């Protein structure tokens, strides 16, 4: 699996008349929407999905990243998004810390499990 990060969001330009959405479409890639699990994330994710071409929208996956101090909506956001997305397309990750290392994060069972499930879906 190859991961290409589209910094700044789906509609952010990467060059003249070329953006992240164009790159995803050109590669035929599976869009992975990563968003902080807090108030407003349902709207954020749904708007991002709406901006994808229909064929890519169907392939999209969502990862909700827990903030250091989750708000009241964090417990219900994944379930609410489940009303709009097929089962198995929504993943959550717990707060990894402010200054985490990727190497250490990959040692955490929950992170490894999420990445394995993500690669299978």
Backbone as ProteinMPNN parsed JSONL, in Angstrom:
{"seq_chain_A": "XXXXXXXXXXXXXXXXXXXXXXXXXXXXXXXXXXXXXXXXXXXXXXXXXXXXXXXXXXXXXXXXXXXXXXXXXXXXXXXXXXXXXXXXXXXXXXXXXXXXXXXXXXXXXXXXXXXXXXXXX", "coords_chain_A": {"N_chain_A": [[0.847, -1.161, 0.0], [0.544, 2.197, -0.829], [0.82, 5.394, 0.485], [-0.383, 8.587, -0.05], [-0.184, 11.822, 0.939], [-2.489, 14.403, 1.006], [-1.977, 17.347, 1.718], [-3.648, 19.913, 3.492], [-6.239, 19.543, 2.667], [-8.958, 18.26, 0.636], [-9.745, 20.009, -1.474], [-7.615, 21.673, -1.765], [-5.175, 23.445, -3.625], [-2.581, 21.984, -5.605], [-1.034, 22.751, -7.589], [-1.027, 24.777, -10.57], [-4.273, 24.873, -11.646], [-4.705, 22.295, -10.638], [-5.388, 19.983, -8.153], [-5.662, 18.28, -4.927], [-7.888, 16.555, -5.15], [-7.858, 16.046, -7.896], [-5.455, 14.639, -8.11], [-6.005, 12.329, -6.59], [-8.053, 11.24, -8.175], [-6.667, 10.833, -10.605], [-4.821, 8.901, -9.841], [-6.527, 6.894, -9.152], [-6.944, 6.317, -6.554], [-7.737, 5.251, -3.181], [-9.593, 7.335, -1.274], [-8.725, 8.615, 1.884], [-10.097, 10.031, 4.54], [-9.08, 11.996, 7.069], [-9.869, 13.192, 10.165], [-10.34, 15.327, 13.017], [-11.959, 14.032, 15.82], [-14.487, 15.601, 16.858], [-16.873, 18.182, 17.727], [-18.567, 19.16, 14.836], [-17.275, 17.52, 13.057], [-18.81, 15.668, 11.62], [-20.179, 17.202, 9.708], [-17.914, 18.209, 8.361], [-16.739, 15.841, 7.299], [-18.849, 14.868, 5.691], [-19.118, 16.993, 3.83], [-16.624, 16.825, 2.58], [-16.791, 14.254, 1.448], [-18.88, 14.756, -0.328], [-17.607, 16.406, -2.134], [-16.041, 14.698, -3.555], [-15.632, 12.788, -6.587], [-18.257, 10.581, -7.642], [-17.513, 7.821, -7.974], [-15.144, 7.697, -6.505], [-16.016, 8.496, -4.01], [-17.476, 6.301, -3.155], [-15.449, 4.553, -2.511], [-14.169, 5.712, -0.399], [-12.648, 6.104, 2.854], [-12.857, 6.769, 6.372], [-11.087, 8.223, 9.003], [-11.33, 8.907, 12.3], [-9.735, 10.963, 14.455], [-8.994, 11.011, 17.801], [-9.14, 13.82, 19.971], [-6.975, 15.404, 22.493], [-8.595, 16.001, 24.692], [-11.549, 14.796, 24.532], [-14.711, 16.009, 23.317], [-18.266, 16.152, 24.052], [-19.47, 15.141, 21.749], [-17.775, 13.297, 20.631], [-18.18, 10.621, 21.294], [-20.376, 9.865, 19.804], [-20.04, 10.517, 17.118], [-18.904, 8.691, 15.191], [-20.906, 6.755, 15.027], [-23.023, 8.302, 14.06], [-21.98, 9.094, 11.558], [-21.993, 6.606, 10.443], [-24.541, 6.328, 9.496], [-24.422, 7.356, 7.017], [-22.354, 6.202, 5.653], [-21.053, 3.084, 4.433], [-20.824, 0.085, 6.442], [-17.744, -0.631, 8.091], [-16.163, 1.329, 6.98], [-15.452, 3.375, 8.575], [-13.177, 4.452, 10.934], [-11.551, 4.709, 14.109], [-9.089, 6.408, 16.014], [-7.273, 6.573, 18.992], [-6.054, 9.329, 21.007], [-2.728, 10.066, 20.335], [-0.798, 11.451, 21.575], [1.017, 14.507, 22.163], [3.633, 14.866, 21.201], [4.308, 12.52, 19.631], [6.025, 9.632, 18.276], [6.198, 8.187, 15.073], [7.195, 5.609, 14.899], [6.9, 4.635, 17.526], [4.113, 4.905, 17.767], [3.237, 3.006, 15.919], [3.749, 0.704, 17.281], [1.701, 0.405, 19.014], [-1.043, -1.626, 19.803], [-3.729, -0.922, 19.063], [-3.398, 0.944, 17.023], [-2.013, -0.535, 15.08], [-3.939, -2.502, 14.572], [-6.04, -0.946, 13.53], [-4.821, 0.092, 11.198], [-4.367, -2.283, 9.831], [-7.016, -3.214, 9.425], [-7.933, -1.099, 7.881], [-6.397, -1.358, 5.562], [-7.454, -3.675, 4.533], [-10.076, -3.105, 3.929]], "CA_chain_A": [[0.0, 0.0, 0.0], [1.245, 3.467, -0.883], [0.021, 6.473, 1.062], [-0.057, 9.909, -0.558], [-0.884, 12.802, 1.758], [-2.945, 15.623, 0.354], [-1.96, 18.35, 2.778], [-4.516, 21.068, 3.364], [-7.616, 19.178, 2.372], [-9.3, 17.752, -0.687], [-9.845, 21.047, -2.498], [-6.41, 22.503, -1.761], [-4.414, 23.357, -4.881], [-1.219, 21.446, -5.582], [-0.369, 23.439, -8.69], [-1.971, 25.555, -11.376], [-5.409, 24.083, -12.145], [-4.525, 20.898, -10.233], [-5.504, 19.875, -6.708], [-5.646, 16.958, -4.301], [-8.954, 15.738, -5.744], [-7.381, 15.62, -9.214], [-4.42, 13.63, -7.898], [-6.688, 11.097, -6.165], [-8.747, 10.7, -9.343], [-5.673, 10.368, -11.575], [-4.211, 7.673, -9.316], [-7.549, 5.892, -8.841], [-6.63, 5.994, -5.161], [-8.799, 5.21, -2.18], [-9.477, 8.504, -0.396], [-8.802, 8.406, 3.328], [-10.386, 11.322, 5.16], [-8.651, 11.992, 8.463], [-10.43, 14.385, 10.795], [-10.392, 15.275, 14.472], [-13.256, 13.594, 16.317], [-15.025, 16.642, 17.735], [-18.04, 18.866, 17.191], [-18.384, 19.652, 13.483], [-16.603, 16.557, 12.182], [-19.782, 15.033, 10.722], [-20.322, 18.136, 8.588], [-16.628, 18.238, 7.652], [-16.58, 14.598, 6.538], [-19.875, 14.803, 4.65], [-18.758, 17.94, 2.778], [-15.48, 16.264, 1.856], [-17.323, 13.173, 0.619], [-19.683, 15.365, -1.389], [-16.695, 17.008, -3.103], [-15.376, 13.636, -4.315], [-16.415, 12.166, -7.643], [-19.081, 9.489, -7.098], [-16.781, 6.552, -7.917], [-14.175, 7.772, -5.406], [-16.799, 8.599, -2.776], [-17.847, 4.938, -2.765], [-14.251, 3.882, -1.997], [-13.58, 6.505, 0.682], [-12.586, 5.65, 4.237], [-12.781, 7.885, 7.313], [-10.41, 7.976, 10.278], [-11.6, 9.946, 13.299], [-8.643, 11.037, 15.423], [-9.446, 11.569, 19.077], [-8.331, 14.924, 20.501], [-6.509, 15.113, 23.854], [-9.746, 16.071, 25.602], [-12.735, 14.652, 23.693], [-15.93, 16.687, 23.73], [-19.426, 15.267, 24.2], [-19.866, 14.532, 20.479], [-16.808, 12.284, 20.197], [-18.718, 9.272, 21.501], [-21.46, 9.554, 18.869], [-19.742, 10.911, 15.742], [-18.731, 7.524, 14.313], [-22.227, 6.15, 14.831], [-23.78, 9.201, 13.194], [-21.431, 8.949, 10.211], [-22.405, 5.285, 9.977], [-25.823, 6.451, 8.805], [-24.143, 7.847, 5.671], [-21.297, 5.391, 5.051], [-21.18, 1.641, 4.605], [-20.075, -0.457, 7.581], [-16.343, -0.953, 7.833], [-15.45, 2.437, 6.333], [-15.165, 4.386, 9.593], [-12.195, 3.974, 11.907], [-11.191, 5.704, 15.117], [-7.801, 6.244, 16.681], [-7.153, 7.327, 20.237], [-5.029, 10.361, 21.057], [-1.404, 9.461, 20.346], [0.094, 12.308, 22.339], [1.394, 15.727, 21.45], [4.927, 14.676, 20.542], [4.483, 11.085, 19.431], [6.85, 9.225, 17.142], [5.495, 7.205, 14.238], [7.7, 4.28, 15.261], [6.235, 4.245, 18.772], [2.68, 4.765, 17.504], [3.007, 1.742, 15.211], [3.874, -0.394, 18.245], [0.454, 0.314, 19.777], [-1.944, -2.605, 19.183], [-4.914, -0.32, 18.446], [-2.966, 1.581, 15.78], [-1.721, -1.622, 14.128], [-5.22, -3.128, 14.226], [-6.765, 0.0, 12.667], [-4.158, 0.128, 9.9], [-4.626, -3.573, 9.169], [-8.403, -3.192, 8.979], [-8.027, -0.095, 6.824], [-5.803, -1.888, 4.34], [-8.317, -4.769, 4.037], [-11.413, -2.654, 3.523]], "C_chain_A": [[0.903, 1.238, 0.0], [0.312, 4.539, -0.363], [0.533, 7.802, 0.524], [-0.866, 10.905, 0.25], [-1.23, 14.028, 0.93], [-3.063, 16.713, 1.395], [-2.912, 19.496, 2.479], [-5.949, 20.754, 3.023], [-7.839, 18.858, 0.906], [-9.281, 18.82, -1.773], [-8.639, 21.977, -2.54], [-5.644, 22.336, -3.071], [-3.03, 22.771, -4.65], [-0.369, 22.098, -6.665], [-1.413, 24.226, -9.454], [-3.024, 24.631, -11.982], [-5.298, 22.597, -11.795], [-4.555, 20.829, -8.713], [-5.478, 18.44, -6.22], [-6.697, 16.03, -4.907], [-8.518, 15.215, -7.106], [-6.336, 14.507, -9.09], [-5.047, 12.297, -7.505], [-7.367, 10.436, -7.358], [-7.757, 10.121, -10.349], [-5.034, 9.056, -11.139], [-5.221, 6.546, -9.126], [-7.417, 5.429, -7.404], [-7.885, 5.899, -4.299], [-8.626, 6.421, -1.271], [-9.613, 8.1, 1.068], [-8.945, 9.785, 3.955], [-10.028, 11.21, 6.634], [-9.114, 13.302, 9.08], [-10.466, 14.211, 12.308], [-11.817, 14.993, 14.926], [-13.778, 14.587, 17.36], [-16.261, 17.246, 17.071], [-17.717, 19.434, 15.805], [-17.781, 18.637, 12.53], [-17.577, 15.877, 11.22], [-19.979, 15.918, 9.492], [-19.06, 18.144, 7.732], [-16.484, 17.012, 6.752], [-17.602, 14.528, 5.399], [-19.596, 15.791, 3.514], [-17.585, 17.424, 1.936], [-15.936, 15.134, 0.943], [-18.093, 13.727, -0.574], [-18.795, 15.949, -2.488], [-15.947, 15.968, -3.937], [-16.25, 13.192, -5.48], [-17.098, 10.914, -7.092], [-18.316, 8.171, -6.974], [-15.756, 6.539, -6.786], [-14.872, 7.85, -4.06], [-17.136, 7.204, -2.251], [-16.669, 4.18, -2.151], [-13.711, 4.524, -0.727], [-13.651, 5.823, 2.043], [-12.434, 6.885, 5.12], [-12.05, 7.428, 8.567], [-10.697, 9.173, 11.172], [-10.499, 9.878, 14.348], [-9.157, 11.698, 16.691], [-8.544, 12.725, 19.502], [-7.875, 14.585, 21.918], [-7.628, 15.119, 24.879], [-11.017, 16.005, 24.756], [-13.93, 15.433, 24.233], [-17.087, 15.687, 23.734], [-19.809, 14.566, 22.902], [-18.969, 13.376, 20.055], [-17.355, 10.863, 20.309], [-19.757, 8.892, 20.456], [-21.145, 9.861, 17.402], [-19.606, 9.726, 14.789], [-20.079, 6.868, 14.016], [-23.074, 7.003, 13.886], [-23.28, 9.117, 11.748], [-21.802, 7.604, 9.597], [-23.76, 5.29, 9.288], [-25.617, 6.867, 7.349], [-23.117, 6.996, 4.921], [-21.549, 3.915, 5.31], [-20.392, 1.177, 5.821], [-18.631, -0.786, 7.175], [-15.562, 0.153, 7.147], [-15.088, 3.546, 7.312], [-14.263, 3.772, 10.649], [-11.923, 5.089, 12.907], [-9.812, 5.374, 15.683], [-7.786, 7.123, 17.914], [-6.04, 8.354, 20.115], [-3.666, 9.704, 21.208], [-0.404, 10.269, 21.156], [0.547, 13.474, 21.492], [2.678, 15.551, 20.65], [5.212, 13.194, 20.338], [5.44, 10.822, 18.272], [6.072, 8.164, 16.374], [5.923, 5.792, 14.611], [7.007, 3.778, 16.527], [4.735, 4.039, 18.566], [2.375, 3.437, 16.837], [3.156, 0.524, 16.11], [2.595, -0.589, 19.046], [-0.508, -0.634, 19.072], [-3.145, -1.974, 18.473], [-4.565, 0.338, 17.117], [-2.719, 0.52, 14.722], [-3.013, -2.279, 13.654], [-6.006, -2.234, 13.255], [-6.137, 0.027, 11.27], [-4.364, -1.17, 9.124], [-6.045, -3.616, 8.625], [-8.588, -2.234, 7.808], [-7.495, -0.637, 5.512], [-6.639, -3.012, 3.737], [-9.623, -4.264, 3.453], [-11.427, -2.054, 2.138]], "O_chain_A": [[1.889, 1.307, 0.733], [-0.861, 4.582, -0.735], [1.72, 8.111, 0.624], [-2.096, 10.849, 0.253], [-0.382, 14.607, 0.25], [-4.156, 16.97, 1.901], [-2.974, 19.989, 1.352], [-6.802, 21.64, 3.09], [-7.004, 19.156, 0.052], [-8.838, 18.549, -2.889], [-8.644, 22.965, -3.275], [-5.483, 21.22, -3.565], [-2.391, 23.031, -3.631], [0.859, 22.005, -6.652], [-2.561, 24.326, -9.021], [-2.698, 23.718, -12.74], [-5.741, 21.741, -12.56], [-3.812, 21.555, -8.052], [-5.295, 17.506, -7.0], [-6.426, 14.854, -5.148], [-8.782, 14.059, -7.435], [-6.335, 13.555, -9.87], [-4.663, 11.252, -8.029], [-7.273, 9.222, -7.537], [-7.983, 9.037, -10.888], [-4.739, 8.198, -11.971], [-4.841, 5.387, -8.96], [-7.738, 4.287, -7.076], [-8.947, 6.408, -4.657], [-7.62, 6.526, -0.57], [-10.507, 7.338, 1.435], [-8.026, 10.603, 3.903], [-10.617, 10.41, 7.36], [-8.795, 14.383, 8.586], [-10.604, 13.098, 12.816], [-12.764, 15.636, 14.472], [-13.549, 14.44, 18.56], [-16.637, 16.846, 15.968], [-16.705, 20.112, 15.63], [-17.771, 18.86, 11.319], [-17.189, 15.542, 10.101], [-19.947, 15.43, 8.363], [-19.142, 18.09, 6.505], [-16.144, 17.139, 5.576], [-17.255, 14.169, 4.274], [-19.816, 15.46, 2.349], [-17.575, 17.581, 0.715], [-15.513, 15.061, -0.211], [-17.971, 13.226, -1.692], [-19.196, 15.98, -3.651], [-15.29, 16.318, -4.918], [-17.476, 13.215, -5.377], [-16.578, 10.265, -6.184], [-18.458, 7.473, -5.97], [-15.521, 5.498, -6.174], [-14.366, 7.323, -3.07], [-17.085, 6.959, -1.045], [-16.872, 3.262, -1.357], [-12.874, 3.93, -0.046], [-14.58, 5.072, 2.34], [-11.942, 7.921, 4.673], [-12.357, 6.375, 9.125], [-10.35, 10.308, 10.843], [-10.346, 8.873, 15.042], [-9.688, 12.807, 16.656], [-7.32, 12.624, 19.406], [-8.329, 13.595, 22.492], [-7.613, 14.333, 25.826], [-11.515, 17.038, 24.309], [-14.139, 15.512, 25.444], [-16.891, 14.506, 23.447], [-20.416, 13.496, 22.945], [-19.357, 12.564, 19.215], [-17.02, 10.002, 19.496], [-19.999, 7.704, 20.241], [-21.926, 9.492, 16.525], [-20.148, 9.762, 13.685], [-20.35, 6.476, 12.881], [-23.762, 6.473, 13.014], [-24.085, 9.075, 10.818], [-21.912, 7.48, 8.378], [-24.09, 4.348, 8.569], [-26.533, 6.745, 6.535], [-23.026, 7.066, 3.696], [-22.186, 3.549, 6.297], [-19.4, 1.803, 6.194], [-18.366, -1.171, 6.036], [-14.411, -0.056, 6.766], [-14.484, 4.546, 6.923], [-14.553, 2.705, 11.189], [-12.05, 6.271, 12.585], [-9.433, 4.21, 15.808], [-8.23, 8.271, 17.882], [-5.19, 8.262, 19.229], [-3.464, 8.882, 22.102], [0.715, 9.816, 21.395], [0.472, 13.438, 20.264], [2.781, 16.049, 19.529], [6.225, 12.674, 20.808], [5.639, 11.672, 17.404], [5.372, 7.343, 16.967], [5.098, 4.879, 14.635], [6.578, 2.625, 16.588], [4.152, 3.108, 19.122], [1.367, 2.804, 17.15], [2.735, -0.572, 15.742], [2.415, -1.625, 19.686], [-0.767, -0.477, 17.879], [-3.54, -2.434, 17.401], [-5.362, 0.291, 16.18], [-3.17, 0.662, 13.585], [-3.163, -2.579, 12.47], [-6.567, -2.722, 12.273], [-6.854, -0.013, 10.27], [-4.519, -1.153, 7.903], [-6.255, -4.015, 7.48], [-9.315, -2.53, 6.86], [-8.085, -0.399, 4.458], [-6.537, -3.273, 2.538], [-10.214, -4.908, 2.586], [-12.479, -1.63, 1.66]]}, "name": "protein", "num_of_chains": 1, "seq": "XXXXXXXXXXXXXXXXXXXXXXXXXXXXXXXXXXXXXXXXXXXXXXXXXXXXXXXXXXXXXXXXXXXXXXXXXXXXXXXXXXXXXXXXXXXXXXXXXXXXXXXXXXXXXXXXXXXXXXXXX"}
